[in-house]
């Protein structure tokens, strides 16, 4: 099946408009001004990934919530499942930046960590 998609690269401030055309796992990439642009577009086409940021409830803290994030980008297709897990977390104060709340949240070794002391 032939696929064609246009992306705006976000790797650097230039913001190249990168075209990806592919068929049977073979991709032709054009419009990028550097190698990073072609890598970005190919990853977006084949395995889009995002760092997930959110908040979790805090028990016994000064603030009702604290911020959290994944330690690496996770598959875009797993984000809703990951958010379901995050929405069920309550952390007990005190907590500190870097505390692991959910180890291996994506099944690929990525952890969910606290990003603000509480």
mmCIF file of N, CA, C and O in Angstrom, residues 3-83:
data_model
loop_
_atom_site.group_PDB
_atom_site.id
_atom_site.type_symbol
_atom_site.label_atom_id
_atom_site.label_comp_id
_atom_site.label_asym_id
_atom_site.label_seq_id
_atom_site.Cartn_x
_atom_site.Cartn_y
_atom_site.Cartn_z
ATOM 1 N N UNK A 3 1.788 5.087 0.735
ATOM 2 C CA UNK A 3 1.420 6.108 1.714
ATOM 3 C C UNK A 3 2.199 7.381 1.421
ATOM 4 O O UNK A 3 3.347 7.327 1.003
ATOM 5 N N UNK A 4 1.551 8.501 1.653
ATOM 6 C CA UNK A 4 2.203 9.790 1.458
ATOM 7 C C UNK A 4 1.757 10.717 2.577
ATOM 8 O O UNK A 4 0.570 10.788 2.905
ATOM 9 N N UNK A 5 2.725 11.410 3.169
ATOM 10 C CA UNK A 5 2.400 12.292 4.286
ATOM 11 C C UNK A 5 3.371 13.454 4.305
ATOM 12 O O UNK A 5 4.524 13.318 3.928
ATOM 13 N N UNK A 6 2.891 14.612 4.754
ATOM 14 C CA UNK A 6 3.716 15.811 4.880
ATOM 15 C C UNK A 6 3.814 16.169 6.357
ATOM 16 O O UNK A 6 2.810 16.177 7.067
ATOM 17 N N UNK A 7 5.039 16.458 6.808
ATOM 18 C CA UNK A 7 5.292 16.828 8.196
ATOM 19 C C UNK A 7 6.035 18.152 8.243
ATOM 20 O O UNK A 7 6.820 18.465 7.348
ATOM 21 N N UNK A 8 5.827 18.905 9.308
ATOM 22 C CA UNK A 8 6.657 20.050 9.600
ATOM 23 C C UNK A 8 7.628 19.609 10.676
ATOM 24 O O UNK A 8 7.222 19.253 11.791
ATOM 25 N N UNK A 9 8.886 19.601 10.338
ATOM 26 C CA UNK A 9 9.915 19.128 11.267
ATOM 27 C C UNK A 9 10.012 20.078 12.456
ATOM 28 O O UNK A 9 10.006 21.293 12.300
ATOM 29 N N UNK A 10 10.125 19.509 13.659
ATOM 30 C CA UNK A 10 10.228 20.300 14.881
ATOM 31 C C UNK A 10 11.576 20.119 15.577
ATOM 32 O O UNK A 10 11.760 20.577 16.702
ATOM 33 N N UNK A 11 12.525 19.492 14.897
ATOM 34 C CA UNK A 11 13.819 19.213 15.505
ATOM 35 C C UNK A 11 14.643 20.483 15.688
ATOM 36 O O UNK A 11 15.358 20.627 16.659
ATOM 37 N N UNK A 12 14.533 21.426 14.756
ATOM 38 C CA UNK A 12 15.273 22.682 14.882
ATOM 39 C C UNK A 12 14.350 23.842 14.502
ATOM 40 O O UNK A 12 13.245 23.623 14.013
ATOM 41 N N UNK A 13 14.792 25.069 14.665
ATOM 42 C CA UNK A 13 13.928 26.230 14.387
ATOM 43 C C UNK A 13 13.570 26.462 12.914
ATOM 44 O O UNK A 13 12.680 27.245 12.628
ATOM 45 N N UNK A 14 14.238 25.809 11.994
ATOM 46 C CA UNK A 14 13.956 26.032 10.574
ATOM 47 C C UNK A 14 12.528 25.608 10.223
ATOM 48 O O UNK A 14 11.825 26.293 9.507
ATOM 49 N N UNK A 15 12.083 24.467 10.739
ATOM 50 C CA UNK A 15 10.717 23.996 10.494
ATOM 51 C C UNK A 15 10.481 23.562 9.060
ATOM 52 O O UNK A 15 9.501 23.971 8.435
ATOM 53 N N UNK A 16 11.359 22.737 8.539
ATOM 54 C CA UNK A 16 11.239 22.268 7.159
ATOM 55 C C UNK A 16 9.915 21.537 6.945
ATOM 56 O O UNK A 16 9.418 20.846 7.829
ATOM 57 N N UNK A 17 9.393 21.673 5.744
ATOM 58 C CA UNK A 17 8.226 20.912 5.329
ATOM 59 C C UNK A 17 8.749 19.657 4.638
ATOM 60 O O UNK A 17 9.315 19.723 3.553
ATOM 61 N N UNK A 18 8.596 18.526 5.303
ATOM 62 C CA UNK A 18 9.193 17.277 4.836
ATOM 63 C C UNK A 18 8.105 16.362 4.303
ATOM 64 O O UNK A 18 7.090 16.131 4.964
ATOM 65 N N UNK A 19 8.324 15.833 3.109
ATOM 66 C CA UNK A 19 7.388 14.896 2.477
ATOM 67 C C UNK A 19 7.932 13.489 2.587
ATOM 68 O O UNK A 19 9.123 13.256 2.349
ATOM 69 N N UNK A 20 7.054 12.551 2.942
ATOM 70 C CA UNK A 20 7.437 11.146 3.014
ATOM 71 C C UNK A 20 6.482 10.368 2.130
ATOM 72 O O UNK A 20 5.261 10.474 2.277
ATOM 73 N N UNK A 21 7.046 9.612 1.201
ATOM 74 C CA UNK A 21 6.252 8.732 0.359
ATOM 75 C C UNK A 21 6.807 7.335 0.532
ATOM 76 O O UNK A 21 8.028 7.142 0.511
ATOM 77 N N UNK A 22 5.925 6.379 0.726
ATOM 78 C CA UNK A 22 6.407 5.034 0.966
ATOM 79 C C UNK A 22 5.499 3.969 0.417
ATOM 80 O O UNK A 22 4.295 4.174 0.229
ATOM 81 N N UNK A 23 6.114 2.839 0.134
ATOM 82 C CA UNK A 23 5.383 1.669 -0.340
ATOM 83 C C UNK A 23 6.160 0.438 0.090
ATOM 84 O O UNK A 23 7.369 0.348 -0.125
ATOM 85 N N UNK A 24 5.471 -0.485 0.733
ATOM 86 C CA UNK A 24 6.066 -1.756 1.163
ATOM 87 C C UNK A 24 7.329 -1.573 2.004
ATOM 88 O O UNK A 24 8.318 -2.267 1.821
ATOM 89 N N UNK A 25 7.312 -0.608 2.908
ATOM 90 C CA UNK A 25 8.438 -0.400 3.815
ATOM 91 C C UNK A 25 9.593 0.388 3.230
ATOM 92 O O UNK A 25 10.597 0.602 3.902
ATOM 93 N N UNK A 26 9.499 0.810 2.004
ATOM 94 C CA UNK A 26 10.526 1.641 1.375
ATOM 95 C C UNK A 26 10.014 3.074 1.351
ATOM 96 O O UNK A 26 8.910 3.329 0.874
ATOM 97 N N UNK A 27 10.829 4.035 1.848
ATOM 98 C CA UNK A 27 10.378 5.419 1.960
ATOM 99 C C UNK A 27 11.312 6.367 1.219
ATOM 100 O O UNK A 27 12.536 6.210 1.260
ATOM 101 N N UNK A 28 10.704 7.331 0.556
ATOM 102 C CA UNK A 28 11.440 8.410 -0.086
ATOM 103 C C UNK A 28 11.100 9.697 0.658
ATOM 104 O O UNK A 28 9.924 10.041 0.810
ATOM 105 N N UNK A 29 12.140 10.397 1.101
ATOM 106 C CA UNK A 29 11.947 11.595 1.920
ATOM 107 C C UNK A 29 12.533 12.794 1.188
ATOM 108 O O UNK A 29 13.654 12.732 0.669
ATOM 109 N N UNK A 30 11.768 13.889 1.151
ATOM 110 C CA UNK A 30 12.246 15.096 0.475
ATOM 111 C C UNK A 30 11.793 16.334 1.247
ATOM 112 O O UNK A 30 10.854 16.273 2.036
ATOM 113 N N UNK A 31 12.470 17.456 1.005
ATOM 114 C CA UNK A 31 12.104 18.718 1.626
ATOM 115 C C UNK A 31 12.894 19.068 2.866
ATOM 116 O O UNK A 31 12.890 20.217 3.297
ATOM 117 N N UNK A 32 13.580 18.092 3.444
ATOM 118 C CA UNK A 32 14.373 18.357 4.646
ATOM 119 C C UNK A 32 15.693 19.021 4.268
ATOM 120 O O UNK A 32 16.258 18.768 3.214
ATOM 121 N N UNK A 33 16.164 19.895 5.145
ATOM 122 C CA UNK A 33 17.433 20.586 4.908
ATOM 123 C C UNK A 33 18.596 19.913 5.640
ATOM 124 O O UNK A 33 19.747 20.275 5.430
ATOM 125 N N UNK A 34 18.284 18.952 6.507
ATOM 126 C CA UNK A 34 19.351 18.230 7.209
ATOM 127 C C UNK A 34 18.906 16.791 7.465
ATOM 128 O O UNK A 34 17.734 16.442 7.310
ATOM 129 N N UNK A 35 19.860 15.981 7.890
ATOM 130 C CA UNK A 35 19.601 14.565 8.162
ATOM 131 C C UNK A 35 18.585 14.386 9.297
ATOM 132 O O UNK A 35 17.767 13.472 9.272
ATOM 133 N N UNK A 36 18.617 15.294 10.270
ATOM 134 C CA UNK A 36 17.686 15.174 11.401
ATOM 135 C C UNK A 36 16.242 15.290 10.942
ATOM 136 O O UNK A 36 15.354 14.636 11.487
ATOM 137 N N UNK A 37 15.996 16.107 9.920
ATOM 138 C CA UNK A 37 14.648 16.256 9.385
ATOM 139 C C UNK A 37 14.136 14.979 8.752
ATOM 140 O O UNK A 37 12.974 14.609 8.915
ATOM 141 N N UNK A 38 15.005 14.282 8.046
ATOM 142 C CA UNK A 38 14.576 13.019 7.423
ATOM 143 C C UNK A 38 14.332 11.954 8.481
ATOM 144 O O UNK A 38 13.377 11.180 8.392
ATOM 145 N N UNK A 39 15.170 11.930 9.521
ATOM 146 C CA UNK A 39 14.970 10.967 10.612
ATOM 147 C C UNK A 39 13.658 11.246 11.341
ATOM 148 O O UNK A 39 12.906 10.329 11.662
ATOM 149 N N UNK A 40 13.393 12.525 11.607
ATOM 150 C CA UNK A 40 12.154 12.911 12.288
ATOM 151 C C UNK A 40 10.934 12.468 11.480
ATOM 152 O O UNK A 40 10.019 11.838 12.016
ATOM 153 N N UNK A 41 10.923 12.781 10.189
ATOM 154 C CA UNK A 41 9.769 12.458 9.349
ATOM 155 C C UNK A 41 9.576 10.948 9.226
ATOM 156 O O UNK A 41 8.445 10.457 9.282
ATOM 157 N N UNK A 42 10.664 10.207 9.076
ATOM 158 C CA UNK A 42 10.544 8.753 8.976
ATOM 159 C C UNK A 42 9.996 8.167 10.271
ATOM 160 O O UNK A 42 9.114 7.299 10.246
ATOM 161 N N UNK A 43 10.477 8.664 11.417
ATOM 162 C CA UNK A 43 9.945 8.189 12.700
ATOM 163 C C UNK A 43 8.471 8.533 12.855
ATOM 164 O O UNK A 43 7.686 7.723 13.364
ATOM 165 N N UNK A 44 8.072 9.731 12.439
ATOM 166 C CA UNK A 44 6.663 10.115 12.522
ATOM 167 C C UNK A 44 5.796 9.211 11.655
ATOM 168 O O UNK A 44 4.663 8.897 11.998
ATOM 169 N N UNK A 45 6.325 8.798 10.534
ATOM 170 C CA UNK A 45 5.570 7.950 9.602
ATOM 171 C C UNK A 45 5.466 6.510 10.111
ATOM 172 O O UNK A 45 4.423 5.882 9.995
ATOM 173 N N UNK A 46 6.546 6.005 10.694
ATOM 174 C CA UNK A 46 6.594 4.583 11.034
ATOM 175 C C UNK A 46 6.340 4.270 12.501
ATOM 176 O O UNK A 46 5.781 3.225 12.816
ATOM 177 N N UNK A 47 6.771 5.154 13.416
ATOM 178 C CA UNK A 47 6.627 4.889 14.853
ATOM 179 C C UNK A 47 6.592 6.205 15.629
ATOM 180 O O UNK A 47 7.551 6.549 16.314
ATOM 181 N N UNK A 48 5.483 6.955 15.534
ATOM 182 C CA UNK A 48 5.422 8.235 16.237
ATOM 183 C C UNK A 48 5.483 8.038 17.751
ATOM 184 O O UNK A 48 4.847 7.147 18.296
ATOM 185 N N UNK A 49 6.289 8.881 18.415
ATOM 186 C CA UNK A 49 6.496 8.765 19.852
ATOM 187 C C UNK A 49 6.376 10.136 20.498
ATOM 188 O O UNK A 49 6.699 11.149 19.885
ATOM 189 N N UNK A 50 5.933 10.153 21.750
ATOM 190 C CA UNK A 50 5.765 11.397 22.494
ATOM 191 C C UNK A 50 6.143 11.183 23.959
ATOM 192 O O UNK A 50 5.913 10.108 24.520
ATOM 193 N N UNK A 51 6.697 12.230 24.570
ATOM 194 C CA UNK A 51 6.869 12.240 26.021
ATOM 195 C C UNK A 51 5.516 12.637 26.599
ATOM 196 O O UNK A 51 4.895 13.592 26.138
ATOM 197 N N UNK A 52 5.045 11.890 27.583
ATOM 198 C CA UNK A 52 3.749 12.169 28.205
ATOM 199 C C UNK A 52 3.984 12.989 29.466
ATOM 200 O O UNK A 52 4.793 12.613 30.317
ATOM 201 N N UNK A 53 3.298 14.108 29.570
ATOM 202 C CA UNK A 53 3.340 14.932 30.782
ATOM 203 C C UNK A 53 1.927 15.053 31.334
ATOM 204 O O UNK A 53 0.965 15.118 30.571
ATOM 205 N N UNK A 54 1.828 15.068 32.657
ATOM 206 C CA UNK A 54 0.510 15.157 33.282
ATOM 207 C C UNK A 54 0.684 15.579 34.737
ATOM 208 O O UNK A 54 1.758 16.047 35.126
ATOM 209 N N UNK A 55 -0.352 15.396 35.515
ATOM 210 C CA UNK A 55 -0.301 15.637 36.952
ATOM 211 C C UNK A 55 -0.941 14.448 37.669
ATOM 212 O O UNK A 55 -1.744 13.715 37.085
ATOM 213 N N UNK A 56 -0.538 14.267 38.925
ATOM 214 C CA UNK A 56 -1.158 13.242 39.772
ATOM 215 C C UNK A 56 -1.566 13.890 41.089
ATOM 216 O O UNK A 56 -1.005 14.912 41.496
ATOM 217 N N UNK A 57 -2.541 13.292 41.743
ATOM 218 C CA UNK A 57 -3.007 13.789 43.040
ATOM 219 C C UNK A 57 -1.942 13.587 44.111
ATOM 220 O O UNK A 57 -1.200 12.605 44.079
ATOM 221 N N UNK A 58 -1.894 14.520 45.058
ATOM 222 C CA UNK A 58 -0.953 14.441 46.184
ATOM 223 C C UNK A 58 -1.747 14.409 47.478
ATOM 224 O O UNK A 58 -2.616 15.248 47.702
ATOM 225 N N UNK A 59 -1.442 13.444 48.323
ATOM 226 C CA UNK A 59 -2.058 13.343 49.646
ATOM 227 C C UNK A 59 -1.128 13.969 50.670
ATOM 228 O O UNK A 59 0.056 13.645 50.711
ATOM 229 N N UNK A 60 -1.644 14.900 51.447
ATOM 230 C CA UNK A 60 -0.866 15.478 52.538
ATOM 231 C C UNK A 60 0.132 16.539 52.118
ATOM 232 O O UNK A 60 1.023 16.880 52.891
ATOM 233 N N UNK A 61 -0.009 17.076 50.925
ATOM 234 C CA UNK A 61 0.934 18.089 50.464
ATOM 235 C C UNK A 61 0.352 19.488 50.516
ATOM 236 O O UNK A 61 -0.829 19.675 50.782
ATOM 237 N N UNK A 62 1.189 20.473 50.231
ATOM 238 C CA UNK A 62 0.736 21.865 50.189
ATOM 239 C C UNK A 62 -0.137 22.113 48.965
ATOM 240 O O UNK A 62 -1.028 22.954 48.993
ATOM 241 N N UNK A 63 0.153 21.425 47.879
ATOM 242 C CA UNK A 63 -0.603 21.540 46.635
ATOM 243 C C UNK A 63 -1.392 20.249 46.415
ATOM 244 O O UNK A 63 -0.960 19.171 46.833
ATOM 245 N N UNK A 64 -2.540 20.327 45.735
ATOM 246 C CA UNK A 64 -3.359 19.132 45.533
ATOM 247 C C UNK A 64 -2.810 18.170 44.474
ATOM 248 O O UNK A 64 -3.164 16.991 44.463
ATOM 249 N N UNK A 65 -1.938 18.681 43.589
ATOM 250 C CA UNK A 65 -1.372 17.841 42.536
ATOM 251 C C UNK A 65 0.104 18.169 42.361
ATOM 252 O O UNK A 65 0.581 19.215 42.810
ATOM 253 N N UNK A 66 0.821 17.258 41.693
ATOM 254 C CA UNK A 66 2.196 17.519 41.280
ATOM 255 C C UNK A 66 2.371 17.035 39.853
ATOM 256 O O UNK A 66 1.618 16.170 39.386
ATOM 257 N N UNK A 67 3.354 17.597 39.161
ATOM 258 C CA UNK A 67 3.576 17.242 37.766
ATOM 259 C C UNK A 67 4.418 15.979 37.636
ATOM 260 O O UNK A 67 5.265 15.680 38.477
ATOM 261 N N UNK A 68 4.151 15.251 36.554
ATOM 262 C CA UNK A 68 4.865 14.004 36.248
ATOM 263 C C UNK A 68 5.138 13.950 34.747
ATOM 264 O O UNK A 68 4.506 14.663 33.969
ATOM 265 N N UNK A 69 6.093 13.093 34.358
ATOM 266 C CA UNK A 69 6.355 12.859 32.944
ATOM 267 C C UNK A 69 6.997 11.503 32.765
ATOM 268 O O UNK A 69 7.527 10.922 33.710
ATOM 269 N N UNK A 70 6.956 11.019 31.524
ATOM 270 C CA UNK A 70 7.660 9.785 31.216
ATOM 271 C C UNK A 70 9.134 10.109 31.000
ATOM 272 O O UNK A 70 9.479 11.194 30.541
ATOM 273 N N UNK A 71 10.008 9.170 31.327
ATOM 274 C CA UNK A 71 11.443 9.400 31.215
ATOM 275 C C UNK A 71 11.936 9.334 29.773
ATOM 276 O O UNK A 71 13.081 9.694 29.504
ATOM 277 N N UNK A 72 11.091 8.893 28.869
ATOM 278 C CA UNK A 72 11.428 8.840 27.446
ATOM 279 C C UNK A 72 10.137 8.928 26.644
ATOM 280 O O UNK A 72 9.040 8.825 27.207
ATOM 281 N N UNK A 73 10.279 9.114 25.363
ATOM 282 C CA UNK A 73 9.098 9.135 24.501
ATOM 283 C C UNK A 73 8.516 7.726 24.412
ATOM 284 O O UNK A 73 9.246 6.743 24.364
ATOM 285 N N UNK A 74 7.191 7.662 24.408
ATOM 286 C CA UNK A 74 6.485 6.387 24.311
ATOM 287 C C UNK A 74 5.691 6.351 23.008
ATOM 288 O O UNK A 74 5.413 7.387 22.411
ATOM 289 N N UNK A 75 5.321 5.174 22.596
ATOM 290 C CA UNK A 75 4.536 5.037 21.380
ATOM 291 C C UNK A 75 3.250 5.845 21.488
ATOM 292 O O UNK A 75 2.538 5.777 22.490
ATOM 293 N N UNK A 76 2.984 6.617 20.464
ATOM 294 C CA UNK A 76 1.774 7.446 20.440
ATOM 295 C C UNK A 76 0.515 6.596 20.617
ATOM 296 O O UNK A 76 -0.478 7.056 21.167
ATOM 297 N N UNK A 77 0.584 5.339 20.204
ATOM 298 C CA UNK A 77 -0.572 4.452 20.280
ATOM 299 C C UNK A 77 -0.831 3.926 21.688
ATOM 300 O O UNK A 77 -1.874 3.355 21.949
ATOM 301 N N UNK A 78 0.119 4.134 22.614
ATOM 302 C CA UNK A 78 -0.051 3.687 23.999
ATOM 303 C C UNK A 78 -0.459 4.822 24.942
ATOM 304 O O UNK A 78 -0.666 4.604 26.128
ATOM 305 N N UNK A 79 -0.563 6.045 24.434
ATOM 306 C CA UNK A 79 -0.787 7.202 25.307
ATOM 307 C C UNK A 79 -2.090 7.107 26.097
ATOM 308 O O UNK A 79 -2.118 7.409 27.291
ATOM 309 N N UNK A 80 -3.181 6.675 25.487
ATOM 310 C CA UNK A 80 -4.450 6.598 26.221
ATOM 311 C C UNK A 80 -4.372 5.578 27.354
ATOM 312 O O UNK A 80 -4.877 5.826 28.452
ATOM 313 N N UNK A 81 -3.720 4.434 27.126
ATOM 314 C CA UNK A 81 -3.538 3.444 28.188
ATOM 315 C C UNK A 81 -2.660 3.996 29.306
ATOM 316 O O UNK A 81 -2.933 3.789 30.487
ATOM 317 N N UNK A 82 -1.614 4.701 28.930
ATOM 318 C CA UNK A 82 -0.715 5.306 29.918
ATOM 319 C C UNK A 82 -1.452 6.357 30.738
ATOM 320 O O UNK A 82 -1.311 6.423 31.964
ATOM 321 N N UNK A 83 -2.260 7.181 30.083
ATOM 322 C CA UNK A 83 -3.029 8.198 30.818
ATOM 323 C C UNK A 83 -4.022 7.567 31.783
ATOM 324 O O UNK A 83 -4.257 8.097 32.874
#
